Short mmCIF file of C-alpha atoms in Angstrom, two decimals:
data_model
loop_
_atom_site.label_atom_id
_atom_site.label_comp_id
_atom_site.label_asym_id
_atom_site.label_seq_id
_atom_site.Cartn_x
_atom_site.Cartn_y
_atom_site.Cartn_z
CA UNK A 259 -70.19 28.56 294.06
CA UNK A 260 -72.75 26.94 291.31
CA UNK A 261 -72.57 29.72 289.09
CA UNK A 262 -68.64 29.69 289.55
CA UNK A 263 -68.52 25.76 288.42
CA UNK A 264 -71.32 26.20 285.79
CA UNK A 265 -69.17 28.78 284.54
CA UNK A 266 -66.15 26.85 284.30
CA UNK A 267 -67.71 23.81 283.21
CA UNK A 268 -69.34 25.74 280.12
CA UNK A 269 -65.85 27.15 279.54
CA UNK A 270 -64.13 23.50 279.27
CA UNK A 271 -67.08 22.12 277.04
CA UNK A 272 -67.41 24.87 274.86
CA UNK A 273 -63.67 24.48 274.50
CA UNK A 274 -63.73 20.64 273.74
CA UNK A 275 -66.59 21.45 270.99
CA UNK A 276 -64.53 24.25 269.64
CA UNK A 277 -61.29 22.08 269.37
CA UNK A 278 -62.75 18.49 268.41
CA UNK A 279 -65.08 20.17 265.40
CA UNK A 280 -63.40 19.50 262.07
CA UNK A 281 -61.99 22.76 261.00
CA UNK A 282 -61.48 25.52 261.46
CA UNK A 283 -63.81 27.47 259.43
CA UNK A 284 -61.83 30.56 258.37
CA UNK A 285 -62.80 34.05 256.47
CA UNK A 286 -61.00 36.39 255.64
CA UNK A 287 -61.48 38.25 258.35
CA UNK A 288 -60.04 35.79 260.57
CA UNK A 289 -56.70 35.62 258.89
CA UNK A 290 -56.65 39.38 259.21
CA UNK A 291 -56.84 39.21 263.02
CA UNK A 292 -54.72 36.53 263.31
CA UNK A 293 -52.03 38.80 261.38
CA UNK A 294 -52.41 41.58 263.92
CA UNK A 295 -52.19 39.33 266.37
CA UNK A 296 -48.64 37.51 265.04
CA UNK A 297 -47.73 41.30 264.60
CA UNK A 298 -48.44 42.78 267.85
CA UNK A 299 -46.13 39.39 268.96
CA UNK A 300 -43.45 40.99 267.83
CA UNK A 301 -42.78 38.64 264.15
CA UNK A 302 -43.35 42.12 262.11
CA UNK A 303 -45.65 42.87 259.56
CA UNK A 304 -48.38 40.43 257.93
CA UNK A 305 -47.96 38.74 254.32
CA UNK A 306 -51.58 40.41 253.77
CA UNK A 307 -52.25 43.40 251.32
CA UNK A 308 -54.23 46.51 252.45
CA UNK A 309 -57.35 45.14 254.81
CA UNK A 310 -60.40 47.07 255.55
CA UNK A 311 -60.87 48.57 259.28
CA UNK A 312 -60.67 45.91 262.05
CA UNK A 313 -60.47 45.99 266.11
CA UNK A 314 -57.25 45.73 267.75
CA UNK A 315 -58.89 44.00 270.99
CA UNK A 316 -59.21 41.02 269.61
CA UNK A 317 -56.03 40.54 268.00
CA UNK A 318 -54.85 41.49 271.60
CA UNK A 319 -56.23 38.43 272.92
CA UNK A 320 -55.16 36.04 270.26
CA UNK A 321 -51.21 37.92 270.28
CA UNK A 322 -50.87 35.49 273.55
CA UNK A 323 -50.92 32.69 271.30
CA UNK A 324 -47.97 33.81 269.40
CA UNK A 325 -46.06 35.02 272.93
CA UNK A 326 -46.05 31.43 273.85
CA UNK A 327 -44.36 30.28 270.92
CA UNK A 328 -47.07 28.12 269.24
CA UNK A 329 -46.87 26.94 265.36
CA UNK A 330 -50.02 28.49 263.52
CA UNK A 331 -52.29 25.36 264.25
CA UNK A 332 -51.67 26.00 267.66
CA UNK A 333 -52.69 29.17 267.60
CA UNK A 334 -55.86 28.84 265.88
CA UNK A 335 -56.92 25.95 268.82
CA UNK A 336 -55.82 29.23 271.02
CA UNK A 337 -58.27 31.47 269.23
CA UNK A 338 -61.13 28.51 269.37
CA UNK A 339 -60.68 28.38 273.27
CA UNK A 340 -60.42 32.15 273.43
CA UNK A 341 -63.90 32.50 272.32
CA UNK A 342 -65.25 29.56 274.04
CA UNK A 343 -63.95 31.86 277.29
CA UNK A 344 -66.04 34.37 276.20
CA UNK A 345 -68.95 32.22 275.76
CA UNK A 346 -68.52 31.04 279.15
CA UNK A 347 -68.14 34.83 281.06
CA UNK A 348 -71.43 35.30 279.27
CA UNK A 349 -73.23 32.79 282.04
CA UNK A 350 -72.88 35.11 284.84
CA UNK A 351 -73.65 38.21 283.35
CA UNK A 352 -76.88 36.67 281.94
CA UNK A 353 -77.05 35.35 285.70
CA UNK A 354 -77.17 39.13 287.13
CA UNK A 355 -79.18 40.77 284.12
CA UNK A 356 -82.15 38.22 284.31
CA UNK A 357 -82.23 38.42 288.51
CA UNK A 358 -82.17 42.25 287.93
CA UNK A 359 -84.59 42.32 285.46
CA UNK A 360 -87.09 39.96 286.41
CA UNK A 361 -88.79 38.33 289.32
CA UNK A 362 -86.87 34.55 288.53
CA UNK A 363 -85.61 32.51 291.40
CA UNK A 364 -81.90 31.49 291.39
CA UNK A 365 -82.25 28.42 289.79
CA UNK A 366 -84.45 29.79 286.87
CA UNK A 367 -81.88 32.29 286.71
CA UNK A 368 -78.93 30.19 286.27
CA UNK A 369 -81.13 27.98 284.03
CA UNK A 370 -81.99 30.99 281.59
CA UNK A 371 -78.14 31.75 281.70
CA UNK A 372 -76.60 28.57 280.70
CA UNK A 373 -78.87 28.07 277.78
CA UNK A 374 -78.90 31.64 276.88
CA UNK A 375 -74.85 31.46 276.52
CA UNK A 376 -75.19 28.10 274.72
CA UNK A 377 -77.26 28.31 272.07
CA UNK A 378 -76.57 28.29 268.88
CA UNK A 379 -73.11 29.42 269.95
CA UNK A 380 -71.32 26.12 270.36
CA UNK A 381 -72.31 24.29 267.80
CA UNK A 382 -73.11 26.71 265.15
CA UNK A 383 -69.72 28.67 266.06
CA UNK A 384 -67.34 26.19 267.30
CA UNK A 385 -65.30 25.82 264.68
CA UNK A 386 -65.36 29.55 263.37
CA UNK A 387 -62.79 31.93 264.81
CA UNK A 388 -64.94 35.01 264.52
CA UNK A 389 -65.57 37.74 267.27
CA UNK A 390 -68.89 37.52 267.92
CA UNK A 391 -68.58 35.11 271.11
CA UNK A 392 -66.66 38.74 272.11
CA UNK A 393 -69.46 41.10 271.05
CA UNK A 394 -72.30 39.09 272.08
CA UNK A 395 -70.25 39.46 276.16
CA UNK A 396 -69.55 42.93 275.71
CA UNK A 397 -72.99 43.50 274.86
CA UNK A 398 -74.36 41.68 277.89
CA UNK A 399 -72.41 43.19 280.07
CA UNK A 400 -73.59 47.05 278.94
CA UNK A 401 -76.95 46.18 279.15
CA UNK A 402 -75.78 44.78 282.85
CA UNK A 403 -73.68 47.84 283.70
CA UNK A 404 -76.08 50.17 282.59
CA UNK A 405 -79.10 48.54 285.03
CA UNK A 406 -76.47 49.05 287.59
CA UNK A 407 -76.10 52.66 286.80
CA UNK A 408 -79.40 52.90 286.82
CA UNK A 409 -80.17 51.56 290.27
CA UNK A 410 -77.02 54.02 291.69
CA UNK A 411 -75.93 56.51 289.95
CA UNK A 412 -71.79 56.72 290.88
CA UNK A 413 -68.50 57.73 289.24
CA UNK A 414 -67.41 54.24 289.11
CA UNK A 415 -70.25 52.68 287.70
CA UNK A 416 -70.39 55.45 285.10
CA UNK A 417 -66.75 54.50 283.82
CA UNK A 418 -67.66 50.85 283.81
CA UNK A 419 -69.91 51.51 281.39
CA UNK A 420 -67.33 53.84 279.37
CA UNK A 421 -65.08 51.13 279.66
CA UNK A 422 -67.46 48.58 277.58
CA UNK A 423 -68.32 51.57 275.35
CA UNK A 424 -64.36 51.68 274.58
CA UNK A 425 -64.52 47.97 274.01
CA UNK A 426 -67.34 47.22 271.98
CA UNK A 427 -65.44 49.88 269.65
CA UNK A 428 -62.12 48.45 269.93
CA UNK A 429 -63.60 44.98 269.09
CA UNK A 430 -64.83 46.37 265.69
CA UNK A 431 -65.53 49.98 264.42
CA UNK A 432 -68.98 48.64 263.13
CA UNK A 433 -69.79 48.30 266.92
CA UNK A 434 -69.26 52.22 267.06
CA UNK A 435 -72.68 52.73 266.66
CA UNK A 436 -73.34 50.40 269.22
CA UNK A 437 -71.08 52.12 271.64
CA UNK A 438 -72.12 55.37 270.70
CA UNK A 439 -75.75 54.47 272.18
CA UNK A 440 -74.73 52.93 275.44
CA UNK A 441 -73.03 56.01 276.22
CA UNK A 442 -75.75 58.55 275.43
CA UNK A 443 -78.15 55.82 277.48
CA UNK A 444 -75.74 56.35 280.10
CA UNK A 445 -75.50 59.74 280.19
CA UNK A 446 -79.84 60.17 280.05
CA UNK A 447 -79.48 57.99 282.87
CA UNK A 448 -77.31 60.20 284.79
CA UNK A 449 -78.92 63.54 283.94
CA UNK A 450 -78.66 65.55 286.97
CA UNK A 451 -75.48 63.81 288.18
CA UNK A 452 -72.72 65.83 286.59
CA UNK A 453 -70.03 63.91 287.77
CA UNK A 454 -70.91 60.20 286.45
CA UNK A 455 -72.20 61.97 283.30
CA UNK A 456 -69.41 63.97 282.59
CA UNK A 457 -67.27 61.20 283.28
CA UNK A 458 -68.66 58.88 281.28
CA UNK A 459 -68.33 61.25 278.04
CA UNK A 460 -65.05 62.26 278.73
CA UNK A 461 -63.84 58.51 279.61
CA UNK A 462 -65.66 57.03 276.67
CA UNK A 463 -64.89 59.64 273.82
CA UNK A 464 -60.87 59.69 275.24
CA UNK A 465 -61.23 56.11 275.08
CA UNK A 466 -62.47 55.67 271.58
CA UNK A 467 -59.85 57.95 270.26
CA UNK A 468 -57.29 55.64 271.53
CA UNK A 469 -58.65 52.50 270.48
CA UNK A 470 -58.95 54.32 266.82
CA UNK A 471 -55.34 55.43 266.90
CA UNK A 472 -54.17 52.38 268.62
CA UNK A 473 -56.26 50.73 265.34
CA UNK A 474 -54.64 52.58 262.73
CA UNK A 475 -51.37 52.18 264.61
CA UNK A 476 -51.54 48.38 264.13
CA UNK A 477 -53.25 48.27 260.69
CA UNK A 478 -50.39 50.59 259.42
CA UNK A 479 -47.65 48.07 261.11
CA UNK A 480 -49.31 44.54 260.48
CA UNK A 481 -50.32 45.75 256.38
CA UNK A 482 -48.91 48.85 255.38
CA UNK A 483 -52.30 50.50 255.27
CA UNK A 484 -54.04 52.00 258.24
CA UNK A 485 -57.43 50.50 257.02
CA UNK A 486 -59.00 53.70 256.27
CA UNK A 487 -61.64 53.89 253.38
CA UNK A 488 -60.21 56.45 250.60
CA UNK A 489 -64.21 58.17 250.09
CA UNK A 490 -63.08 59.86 246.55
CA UNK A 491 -61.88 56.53 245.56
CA UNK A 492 -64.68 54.57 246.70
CA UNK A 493 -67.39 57.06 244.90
CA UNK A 494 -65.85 56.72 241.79
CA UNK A 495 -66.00 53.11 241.37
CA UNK A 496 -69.40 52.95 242.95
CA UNK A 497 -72.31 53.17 239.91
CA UNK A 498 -76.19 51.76 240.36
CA UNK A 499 -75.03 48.29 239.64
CA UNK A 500 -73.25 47.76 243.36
CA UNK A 501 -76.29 48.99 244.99
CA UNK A 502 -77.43 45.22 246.01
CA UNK A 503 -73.83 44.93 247.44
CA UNK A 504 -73.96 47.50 249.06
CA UNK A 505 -76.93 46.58 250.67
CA UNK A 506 -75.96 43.28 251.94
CA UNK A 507 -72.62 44.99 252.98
CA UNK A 508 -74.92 47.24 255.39
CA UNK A 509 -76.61 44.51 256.73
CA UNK A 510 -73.78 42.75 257.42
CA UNK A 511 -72.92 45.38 259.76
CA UNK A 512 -76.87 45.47 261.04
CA UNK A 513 -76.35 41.82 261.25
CA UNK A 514 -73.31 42.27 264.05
CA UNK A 515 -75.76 43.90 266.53
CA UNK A 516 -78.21 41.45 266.48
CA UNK A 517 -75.57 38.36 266.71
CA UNK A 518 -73.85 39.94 269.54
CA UNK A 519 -77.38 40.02 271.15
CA UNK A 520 -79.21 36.93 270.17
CA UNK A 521 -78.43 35.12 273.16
CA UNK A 522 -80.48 37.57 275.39
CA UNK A 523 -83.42 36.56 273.47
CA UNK A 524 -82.87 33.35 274.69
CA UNK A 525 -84.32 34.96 277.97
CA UNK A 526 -87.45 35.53 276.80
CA UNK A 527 -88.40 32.14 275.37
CA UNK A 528 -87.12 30.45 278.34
CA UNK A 529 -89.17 32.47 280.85
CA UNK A 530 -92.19 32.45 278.75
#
């Protein structure tokens, strides 16, 4: 029952802060999901050029938004209170991970989680409509899922964590590394158990294909382009000079594994 109403309550303050902060702050990035979104609404293809790779779950939770007929302010205070959602679900899996992990009462436990989902998210993300409220829950939850396989190894625990594999990929192909290593830590945790191993390949590779078709599907519809990088093309404007770019570029995507984790570090200092 607490962790129910601390859950909720984070939920309606995180969506006050994300609605009341001037903005919002936009990128790129988040007019391109917002485009998939409008698209996958049904109002056709984006007034966007060709856009790099991006993950149709996310535009799946904004397309709501559009469903319900609101102007394009509306939809962005839709988005805002999207991720503040997210930010909230990440209290009780925090809750569960830090009881299973450590010796903490209750209390501590629920402590740990609250601040661990808070900060810096609110404030330093309130007014940004990016994914990483998204990531940083999906995350959580398959480092929960896969202490749960751990403690039993079964079928349906296996394909929970193929279904957060699927997700983390669907939320962003730069999480497919990500993915790729919760599912081989799932299957070296069920070695021995051919069943939830087997299933958790078969589930999580099927899976992946589908959210990369279901990608390109979209991409193609909402810009003409199914967001794939054209190598040849690439290579031959690439010389020495676009090395440091290119090395910013790759820790942007190094950057989206530790963001989507931060919070759990939280933990640590609070325990400590």
């Amino acid at each position: 029952m607490v962790l129910t109403a601390l859950t909720g309550l984070h939920g309606l303050v995180g969506s006050v802060v994300a609605t009341h902060v001037p903005g919002p702050l936009l990128s790129a990035d988040d007019l391109a999901y917002q485009a998939m979104a409008r698209t996958l609404a049904g109002d056709g293809a984006a007034p966007l050029g060709s856009q790099p790779p991006y993950g149709v779950l996310y535009p799946v939770l904004l397309a709501p938004g559009w469903l319900l007929g609101l102007d394009e302010p509306g939809t962005l205070v839709w988005a805002r209170v999207v991720n503040a959602v997210a930010g909230a679900l990440l209290v009780p899996v925090l809750y569960f991970l830090v009881r299973r992990l450590t010796d903490a009462s209750a209390p501590m436990a629920l402590v740990v989680a609250v601040v661990g989902a808070t900060l810096p998210a609110h404030m330093v993300t309130g007014s940004i409509v990016w994914t990483e409220r998204l990531l940083a829950l999906l995350m959580a939850g398959s480092i929960l899922a896969l202490c749960r396989l751990a403690e039993r190894r079964s079928l349906d625990r296996a394909l929970v964590v193929a279904g957060l594999v699927v997700a983390l990929y669907a939320t962003h192909p730069r999480m497919g590394v990500a993915a790729v290593v919760v599912l081989a830590a799932a299957v070296w945790l069920t070695l021995g158990s051919k069943g939830p191993a087997l299933a958790a390949v078969t589930a999580g590779a099927t899976g992946i294909a589908l959210a990369e078709w279901a990608r390109r599907t979209l991409s193609d519809s909402a810009f003409g382009d199914t967001g794939l990088y054209d190598v040849g093309d690439l290579a031959s404007r690439r010389d020495l000079g676009d090395v440091p770019d290119m090395v910013m570029r790759a820790g942007g995507t190094i950057a989206y594994v530790v963001l989507a984790t931060a919070g759990l570090a939280v933990i640590g200092l609070v325990m400590l």
